[in-house]
PDB file of C-alpha atoms in Angstrom:
ATOM      1  CA  GLN A   1     -34.779  20.198 -12.721  1.00  0.00           C
ATOM      2  CA  VAL A   2     -31.549  19.735 -10.424  1.00  0.00           C
ATOM      3  CA  HIS A   3     -32.825  19.980  -6.976  1.00  0.00           C
ATOM      4  CA  LEU A   4     -31.114  19.376  -3.397  1.00  0.00           C
ATOM      5  CA  VAL A   5     -33.413  19.599  -0.582  1.00  0.00           C
ATOM      6  CA  GLN A   6     -32.294  19.294   2.986  1.00  0.00           C
ATOM      7  CA  SER A   7     -34.091  17.806   6.140  1.00  0.00           C
ATOM      8  CA  GLY A   8     -35.734  20.549   8.821  1.00  0.00           C
ATOM      9  CA  PRO A   9     -34.076  22.428  11.446  1.00  0.00           C
ATOM     10  CA  GLU A  10     -32.497  20.928  14.683  1.00  0.00           C
ATOM     11  CA  LEU A  11     -32.229  21.836  18.471  1.00  0.00           C
ATOM     12  CA  LYS A  12     -29.771  19.860  19.886  1.00  0.00           C
ATOM     13  CA  LYS A  13     -28.287  19.756  23.503  1.00  0.00           C
ATOM     14  CA  PRO A  14     -24.605  19.412  23.816  1.00  0.00           C
ATOM     15  CA  GLY A  15     -23.365  15.847  23.851  1.00  0.00           C
ATOM     16  CA  ALA A  16     -26.637  15.162  21.398  1.00  0.00           C
ATOM     17  CA  SER A  17     -25.143  13.588  17.483  1.00  0.00           C
ATOM     18  CA  LEU A  18     -26.819  15.162  14.390  1.00  0.00           C
ATOM     19  CA  LYS A  19     -28.164  13.542  11.310  1.00  0.00           C
ATOM     20  CA  VAL A  20     -28.496  16.228   8.175  1.00  0.00           C
ATOM     21  CA  SER A  21     -29.903  14.516   5.274  1.00  0.00           C
ATOM     22  CA  CYS A  22     -30.139  15.913   1.859  1.00  0.00           C
ATOM     23  CA  LYS A  23     -32.291  14.590  -1.532  1.00  0.00           C
ATOM     24  CA  ALA A  24     -31.024  15.204  -4.492  1.00  0.00           C
ATOM     25  CA  SER A  25     -33.813  14.926  -7.680  1.00  0.00           C
ATOM     26  CA  GLY A  26     -33.246  16.167 -11.363  1.00  0.00           C
ATOM     27  CA  TYR A  27     -30.028  13.974 -12.447  1.00  0.00           C
ATOM     28  CA  PRO A  28     -28.441  10.508 -12.913  1.00  0.00           C
ATOM     29  CA  PHE A  29     -27.272  10.151  -8.670  1.00  0.00           C
ATOM     30  CA  THR A  30     -24.204   8.701  -8.976  1.00  0.00           C
ATOM     31  CA  LYS A  31     -22.990  11.005 -11.372  1.00  0.00           C
ATOM     32  CA  TYR A  32     -21.836  13.178  -8.778  1.00  0.00           C
ATOM     33  CA  GLY A  33     -20.503  13.525  -4.982  1.00  0.00           C
ATOM     34  CA  PHE A  34     -21.724  15.698  -2.491  1.00  0.00           C
ATOM     35  CA  ILE A  35     -19.736  18.114  -0.108  1.00  0.00           C
ATOM     36  CA  TRP A  36     -20.973  19.299   3.236  1.00  0.00           C
ATOM     37  CA  VAL A  37     -20.456  22.894   4.130  1.00  0.00           C
ATOM     38  CA  ARG A  38     -21.159  24.633   7.552  1.00  0.00           C
ATOM     39  CA  GLN A  39     -21.413  28.616   8.335  1.00  0.00           C
ATOM     40  CA  ALA A  40     -21.394  29.387  11.821  1.00  0.00           C
ATOM     41  CA  PRO A  41     -24.089  32.313  12.497  1.00  0.00           C
ATOM     42  CA  GLU A  42     -22.115  35.863  10.960  1.00  0.00           C
ATOM     43  CA  GLN A  43     -19.375  33.923   9.814  1.00  0.00           C
ATOM     44  CA  GLY A  44     -17.757  32.283   6.997  1.00  0.00           C
ATOM     45  CA  LEU A  45     -18.229  28.763   4.990  1.00  0.00           C
ATOM     46  CA  GLU A  46     -16.163  25.564   6.161  1.00  0.00           C
ATOM     47  CA  TRP A  47     -15.605  22.679   3.847  1.00  0.00           C
ATOM     48  CA  MET A  48     -16.520  19.589   6.321  1.00  0.00           C
ATOM     49  CA  GLY A  49     -15.579  16.586   3.475  1.00  0.00           C
ATOM     50  CA  TRP A  50     -16.608  14.976   0.528  1.00  0.00           C
ATOM     51  CA  ILE A  51     -18.322  11.538  -0.346  1.00  0.00           C
ATOM     52  CA  SER A  52     -18.519   9.506  -3.182  1.00  0.00           C
ATOM     53  CA  THR A  53     -21.988   8.176  -4.120  1.00  0.00           C
ATOM     54  CA  TYR A  54     -20.404   6.224  -6.642  1.00  0.00           C
ATOM     55  CA  ASN A  55     -18.523   4.167  -4.107  1.00  0.00           C
ATOM     56  CA  GLY A  56     -18.578   5.407  -0.849  1.00  0.00           C
ATOM     57  CA  ASN A  57     -15.191   7.099  -0.423  1.00  0.00           C
ATOM     58  CA  THR A  58     -14.894   9.775   2.353  1.00  0.00           C
ATOM     59  CA  ASP A  59     -12.509  12.811   2.619  1.00  0.00           C
ATOM     60  CA  TYR A  60     -13.279  14.183   5.909  1.00  0.00           C
ATOM     61  CA  ALA A  61     -11.342  17.664   7.057  1.00  0.00           C
ATOM     62  CA  GLN A  62      -8.947  16.984   9.904  1.00  0.00           C
ATOM     63  CA  ARG A  63     -10.710  19.179  12.341  1.00  0.00           C
ATOM     64  CA  PHE A  64     -14.314  16.296  12.316  1.00  0.00           C
ATOM     65  CA  LEU A  65     -12.440  13.342  12.250  1.00  0.00           C
ATOM     66  CA  GLY A  66     -13.805  10.912  14.463  1.00  0.00           C
ATOM     67  CA  ARG A  67     -16.632  13.178  14.855  1.00  0.00           C
ATOM     68  CA  VAL A  68     -18.467  13.014  11.677  1.00  0.00           C
ATOM     69  CA  THR A  69     -19.892  10.213   9.440  1.00  0.00           C
ATOM     70  CA  MET A  70     -20.781  11.086   5.857  1.00  0.00           C
ATOM     71  CA  THR A  71     -23.476   8.021   4.104  1.00  0.00           C
ATOM     72  CA  THR A  72     -25.111   8.137   0.686  1.00  0.00           C
ATOM     73  CA  ASP A  73     -28.020   6.043   0.061  1.00  0.00           C
ATOM     74  CA  THR A  74     -28.927   5.226  -3.606  1.00  0.00           C
ATOM     75  CA  SER A  75     -31.867   3.754  -3.039  1.00  0.00           C
ATOM     76  CA  THR A  76     -33.349   7.243  -1.870  1.00  0.00           C
ATOM     77  CA  ASN A  77     -31.321   9.507  -3.686  1.00  0.00           C
ATOM     78  CA  THR A  78     -30.020  10.480  -0.361  1.00  0.00           C
ATOM     79  CA  THR A  79     -26.722  11.881   1.611  1.00  0.00           C
ATOM     80  CA  HIS A  80     -26.448  12.328   5.040  1.00  0.00           C
ATOM     81  CA  MET A  81     -24.258  13.945   7.660  1.00  0.00           C
ATOM     82  CA  GLU A  82     -24.002  12.783  11.120  1.00  0.00           C
ATOM     83  CA  LEU A  83     -22.167  14.776  13.489  1.00  0.00           C
ATOM     84  CA  ARG A  84     -21.579  13.067  17.104  1.00  0.00           C
ATOM     85  CA  ASN A  85     -20.664  14.927  20.608  1.00  0.00           C
ATOM     86  CA  LEU A  86     -22.417  18.174  19.124  1.00  0.00           C
ATOM     87  CA  ARG A  87     -21.024  21.728  21.047  1.00  0.00           C
ATOM     88  CA  SER A  88     -22.043  24.877  21.258  1.00  0.00           C
ATOM     89  CA  ASP A  89     -19.731  25.856  18.572  1.00  0.00           C
ATOM     90  CA  ASP A  90     -21.255  23.413  15.985  1.00  0.00           C
ATOM     91  CA  THR A  91     -24.500  26.431  16.024  1.00  0.00           C
ATOM     92  CA  ALA A  92     -24.101  26.594  12.423  1.00  0.00           C
ATOM     93  CA  VAL A  93     -26.168  26.036   9.050  1.00  0.00           C
ATOM     94  CA  TYR A  94     -25.369  23.539   7.582  1.00  0.00           C
ATOM     95  CA  TYR A  95     -25.523  22.954   3.452  1.00  0.00           C
ATOM     96  CA  CYS A  96     -25.016  19.873   1.069  1.00  0.00           C
ATOM     97  CA  ALA A  97     -23.608  20.804  -2.408  1.00  0.00           C
ATOM     98  CA  ARG A  98     -23.175  18.725  -5.510  1.00  0.00           C
ATOM     99  CA  VAL A  99     -19.644  18.398  -7.304  1.00  0.00           C
ATOM    100  CA  SER A 100     -17.825  16.325  -9.376  1.00  0.00           C
ATOM    101  CA  GLY A 101     -15.827  13.415  -9.642  1.00  0.00           C
ATOM    102  CA  LEU A 102     -16.840   9.849  -9.342  1.00  0.00           C
ATOM    103  CA  ILE A 103     -14.137   8.057  -7.338  1.00  0.00           C
ATOM    104  CA  THR A 104     -12.126  11.354  -6.341  1.00  0.00           C
ATOM    105  CA  ALA A 105     -13.952  14.739  -5.807  1.00  0.00           C
ATOM    106  CA  ASP A 106     -13.032  16.924  -8.742  1.00  0.00           C
ATOM    107  CA  TYR A 107     -14.278  20.372  -7.120  1.00  0.00           C
ATOM    108  CA  TYR A 108     -12.431  22.604 -10.305  1.00  0.00           C
ATOM    109  CA  TYR A 109     -15.575  23.548 -11.784  1.00  0.00           C
ATOM    110  CA  GLY A 110     -16.539  24.401  -8.306  1.00  0.00           C
ATOM    111  CA  MET A 111     -20.232  23.559  -6.798  1.00  0.00           C
ATOM    112  CA  GLY A 112     -22.933  24.466  -8.657  1.00  0.00           C
ATOM    113  CA  VAL A 113     -25.704  23.057  -6.796  1.00  0.00           C
ATOM    114  CA  TRP A 114     -26.871  23.685  -3.054  1.00  0.00           C
ATOM    115  CA  GLY A 115     -28.785  22.674  -0.750  1.00  0.00           C
ATOM    116  CA  GLN A 116     -31.259  25.093   0.733  1.00  0.00           C
ATOM    117  CA  GLY A 117     -29.301  25.041   4.075  1.00  0.00           C
ATOM    118  CA  THR A 118     -30.539  23.073   7.385  1.00  0.00           C
ATOM    119  CA  THR A 119     -30.075  25.529  10.605  1.00  0.00           C
ATOM    120  CA  VAL A 120     -28.927  23.377  13.571  1.00  0.00           C
ATOM    121  CA  THR A 121     -28.509  24.961  16.803  1.00  0.00           C
ATOM    122  CA  VAL A 122     -26.826  23.283  19.625  1.00  0.00           C
ATOM    123  CA  SER A 123     -27.693  24.813  23.224  1.00  0.00           C
ATOM    124  CA  SER A 124     -28.421  23.043  26.765  1.00  0.00           C
TER     125      SER A 124
ATOM    126  CA  ASP F   1      -3.867  23.939   4.541  1.00  0.00           C
ATOM    127  CA  ILE F   2      -3.965  27.143   1.926  1.00  0.00           C
ATOM    128  CA  GLN F   3      -4.936  30.005   3.654  1.00  0.00           C
ATOM    129  CA  MET F   4      -7.264  32.339   1.447  1.00  0.00           C
ATOM    130  CA  THR F   5      -7.843  35.883   2.780  1.00  0.00           C
ATOM    131  CA  GLN F   6      -9.945  38.275   0.710  1.00  0.00           C
ATOM    132  CA  SER F   7     -10.195  42.311   1.140  1.00  0.00           C
ATOM    133  CA  PRO F   8     -11.895  44.684   1.718  1.00  0.00           C
ATOM    134  CA  SER F   9     -14.273  42.894   4.136  1.00  0.00           C
ATOM    135  CA  SER F  10     -16.805  45.034   3.279  1.00  0.00           C
ATOM    136  CA  LEU F  11     -17.315  47.944   1.156  1.00  0.00           C
ATOM    137  CA  SER F  12     -20.331  50.679   0.170  1.00  0.00           C
ATOM    138  CA  ALA F  13     -21.148  51.626  -3.343  1.00  0.00           C
ATOM    139  CA  SER F  14     -23.350  52.681  -5.495  1.00  0.00           C
ATOM    140  CA  VAL F  15     -25.593  51.330  -8.127  1.00  0.00           C
ATOM    141  CA  GLY F  16     -23.539  52.036 -11.371  1.00  0.00           C
ATOM    142  CA  ASP F  17     -20.291  51.815  -9.444  1.00  0.00           C
ATOM    143  CA  ARG F  18     -17.243  49.242 -10.710  1.00  0.00           C
ATOM    144  CA  VAL F  19     -16.432  46.811  -7.757  1.00  0.00           C
ATOM    145  CA  THR F  20     -13.242  45.250  -7.081  1.00  0.00           C
ATOM    146  CA  ILE F  21     -12.680  42.163  -4.336  1.00  0.00           C
ATOM    147  CA  THR F  22      -9.251  40.658  -3.802  1.00  0.00           C
ATOM    148  CA  CYS F  23      -8.551  37.189  -3.004  1.00  0.00           C
ATOM    149  CA  ARG F  24      -4.896  36.090  -1.686  1.00  0.00           C
ATOM    150  CA  ALA F  25      -3.516  32.629  -1.302  1.00  0.00           C
ATOM    151  CA  SER F  26      -1.238  31.276   1.073  1.00  0.00           C
ATOM    152  CA  GLN F  27       0.230  29.272  -2.154  1.00  0.00           C
ATOM    153  CA  SER F  28       0.244  29.375  -5.493  1.00  0.00           C
ATOM    154  CA  ILE F  29      -2.983  27.127  -6.773  1.00  0.00           C
ATOM    155  CA  GLY F  30      -3.171  28.272 -10.513  1.00  0.00           C
ATOM    156  CA  SER F  31      -6.640  28.665 -11.739  1.00  0.00           C
ATOM    157  CA  TYR F  32      -8.125  26.496  -8.763  1.00  0.00           C
ATOM    158  CA  VAL F  33      -9.984  28.611  -7.563  1.00  0.00           C
ATOM    159  CA  ASN F  34     -13.540  29.435  -7.839  1.00  0.00           C
ATOM    160  CA  TRP F  35     -16.747  32.642  -6.410  1.00  0.00           C
ATOM    161  CA  TYR F  36     -19.834  32.100  -5.241  1.00  0.00           C
ATOM    162  CA  GLN F  37     -22.185  35.217  -4.088  1.00  0.00           C
ATOM    163  CA  GLN F  38     -24.087  34.761  -1.010  1.00  0.00           C
ATOM    164  CA  LYS F  39     -27.364  36.517   0.097  1.00  0.00           C
ATOM    165  CA  PRO F  40     -28.813  36.183   3.689  1.00  0.00           C
ATOM    166  CA  GLY F  41     -30.499  33.499   4.635  1.00  0.00           C
ATOM    167  CA  LYS F  42     -29.653  31.525   1.207  1.00  0.00           C
ATOM    168  CA  ALA F  43     -26.982  29.102   0.212  1.00  0.00           C
ATOM    169  CA  PRO F  44     -24.058  30.141  -1.784  1.00  0.00           C
ATOM    170  CA  ARG F  45     -24.125  30.855  -5.510  1.00  0.00           C
ATOM    171  CA  LEU F  46     -21.410  29.413  -8.091  1.00  0.00           C
ATOM    172  CA  LEU F  47     -20.839  32.680  -9.580  1.00  0.00           C
ATOM    173  CA  ILE F  48     -16.931  31.833 -11.580  1.00  0.00           C
ATOM    174  CA  TYR F  49     -14.597  28.676 -11.761  1.00  0.00           C
ATOM    175  CA  ALA F  50     -11.680  28.158 -12.819  1.00  0.00           C
ATOM    176  CA  ALA F  51     -10.406  31.390 -12.066  1.00  0.00           C
ATOM    177  CA  SER F  52     -12.472  32.638 -14.900  1.00  0.00           C
ATOM    178  CA  SER F  53     -15.095  31.049 -16.656  1.00  0.00           C
ATOM    179  CA  LEU F  54     -18.622  32.370 -15.766  1.00  0.00           C
ATOM    180  CA  ALA F  55     -20.639  29.934 -14.244  1.00  0.00           C
ATOM    181  CA  GLY F  56     -24.362  29.293 -16.249  1.00  0.00           C
ATOM    182  CA  GLY F  57     -26.867  32.126 -16.011  1.00  0.00           C
ATOM    183  CA  VAL F  58     -24.026  35.228 -14.073  1.00  0.00           C
ATOM    184  CA  PRO F  59     -23.964  37.904 -16.022  1.00  0.00           C
ATOM    185  CA  SER F  60     -21.174  39.074 -18.259  1.00  0.00           C
ATOM    186  CA  ARG F  61     -20.369  42.228 -15.236  1.00  0.00           C
ATOM    187  CA  PHE F  62     -18.684  39.689 -13.260  1.00  0.00           C
ATOM    188  CA  SER F  63     -14.856  39.233 -14.288  1.00  0.00           C
ATOM    189  CA  VAL F  64     -11.754  37.459 -12.740  1.00  0.00           C
ATOM    190  CA  ASP F  65      -8.228  38.582 -13.153  1.00  0.00           C
ATOM    191  CA  GLY F  66      -5.669  36.510 -11.866  1.00  0.00           C
ATOM    192  CA  SER F  67      -3.528  33.148 -11.524  1.00  0.00           C
ATOM    193  CA  GLY F  68      -1.004  31.539  -8.878  1.00  0.00           C
ATOM    194  CA  THR F  69      -2.227  33.445  -5.691  1.00  0.00           C
ATOM    195  CA  ASP F  70      -3.609  36.668  -6.549  1.00  0.00           C
ATOM    196  CA  PHE F  71      -6.728  37.141  -7.621  1.00  0.00           C
ATOM    197  CA  THR F  72      -9.515  40.202  -8.099  1.00  0.00           C
ATOM    198  CA  LEU F  73     -13.373  39.638  -8.887  1.00  0.00           C
ATOM    199  CA  THR F  74     -14.704  42.745 -10.664  1.00  0.00           C
ATOM    200  CA  ILE F  75     -18.039  44.091 -10.926  1.00  0.00           C
ATOM    201  CA  THR F  76     -18.140  46.789 -13.791  1.00  0.00           C
ATOM    202  CA  SER F  77     -21.639  48.364 -13.109  1.00  0.00           C
ATOM    203  CA  LEU F  78     -22.561  47.487  -9.494  1.00  0.00           C
ATOM    204  CA  GLN F  79     -26.650  46.208  -9.787  1.00  0.00           C
ATOM    205  CA  SER F  80     -29.044  45.883  -7.048  1.00  0.00           C
ATOM    206  CA  GLU F  81     -29.293  42.400  -7.351  1.00  0.00           C
ATOM    207  CA  ASP F  82     -25.805  42.517  -6.690  1.00  0.00           C
ATOM    208  CA  PHE F  83     -25.783  43.365  -3.316  1.00  0.00           C
ATOM    209  CA  ALA F  84     -24.421  40.383  -1.277  1.00  0.00           C
ATOM    210  CA  THR F  85     -21.029  38.641   0.520  1.00  0.00           C
ATOM    211  CA  TYR F  86     -18.784  36.918  -2.274  1.00  0.00           C
ATOM    212  CA  TYR F  87     -16.560  34.167  -1.177  1.00  0.00           C
ATOM    213  CA  CYS F  88     -13.709  33.201  -2.947  1.00  0.00           C
ATOM    214  CA  GLN F  89     -12.563  29.496  -2.407  1.00  0.00           C
ATOM    215  CA  GLN F  90      -9.455  27.257  -3.491  1.00  0.00           C
ATOM    216  CA  SER F  91      -9.695  23.961  -5.471  1.00  0.00           C
ATOM    217  CA  TYR F  92      -6.474  23.079  -5.805  1.00  0.00           C
ATOM    218  CA  SER F  93      -6.030  20.813  -2.993  1.00  0.00           C
ATOM    219  CA  THR F  94      -9.052  20.017   0.444  1.00  0.00           C
ATOM    220  CA  PRO F  95      -9.444  20.698   2.765  1.00  0.00           C
ATOM    221  CA  LEU F  96     -11.054  23.213   0.486  1.00  0.00           C
ATOM    222  CA  THR F  97     -11.281  26.834   1.761  1.00  0.00           C
ATOM    223  CA  PHE F  98     -13.028  30.104   1.507  1.00  0.00           C
ATOM    224  CA  GLY F  99     -12.324  33.231   1.840  1.00  0.00           C
ATOM    225  CA  GLY F 100     -13.026  35.317   5.072  1.00  0.00           C
ATOM    226  CA  GLY F 101     -15.915  37.040   2.692  1.00  0.00           C
ATOM    227  CA  THR F 102     -16.480  40.720   1.237  1.00  0.00           C
ATOM    228  CA  LYS F 103     -20.502  42.121   2.039  1.00  0.00           C
ATOM    229  CA  VAL F 104     -20.827  44.777  -0.680  1.00  0.00           C
ATOM    230  CA  GLU F 105     -23.509  47.068   1.028  1.00  0.00           C
ATOM    231  CA  ILE F 106     -25.646  49.975  -0.604  1.00  0.00           C
ATOM    232  CA  LYS F 107     -23.625  53.506   0.029  1.00  0.00           C
TER     233      LYS F 107
END
């Protein structure tokens, strides 16, 4: 059975860095990439970017450029999302989701497998 | 960026009702739209991909009509487990963008 299991909740101070992990199981890890999506309290869904597990290619949302880094570790079937210089408006639930495509993302078929979400609170 | 505008933002309905949710893209996106259902405290669940294809395990009371810029999600006979928030999402280009969501509540 396909699962994505994310790391636990985080409480961070403004200016700190965050690293959320997403461990995959139940399928060949390098056959799919990952996206990260976040959801601020009572808000909608925001795409942060994509990473290929095949070659490490990334595609980040413009608003996160310079602050976000997505990595992948094929030895542990885990993908990570690091967000730096945190602000209070980074408080959100962060989700990883599996997406088709090896070298480039193929979003046509949607994201059918999601992690459970990681709650991140940024507060002084 | 492609803007996705959903309406209504919320609605109240009863079990057995027919419910429609619309999503409008700021430019033509062909059939590059997906729909998700989200319940409180849970991750989104893919309902429909490529405009009109049901994801695995999704009941046939869910359907989508439309292409280009205007899309309509219909739930033909609302069930208790359908009370949730629904999001459209365009997969035409990055940044991927989602509609603002439609919360379906019990009347």
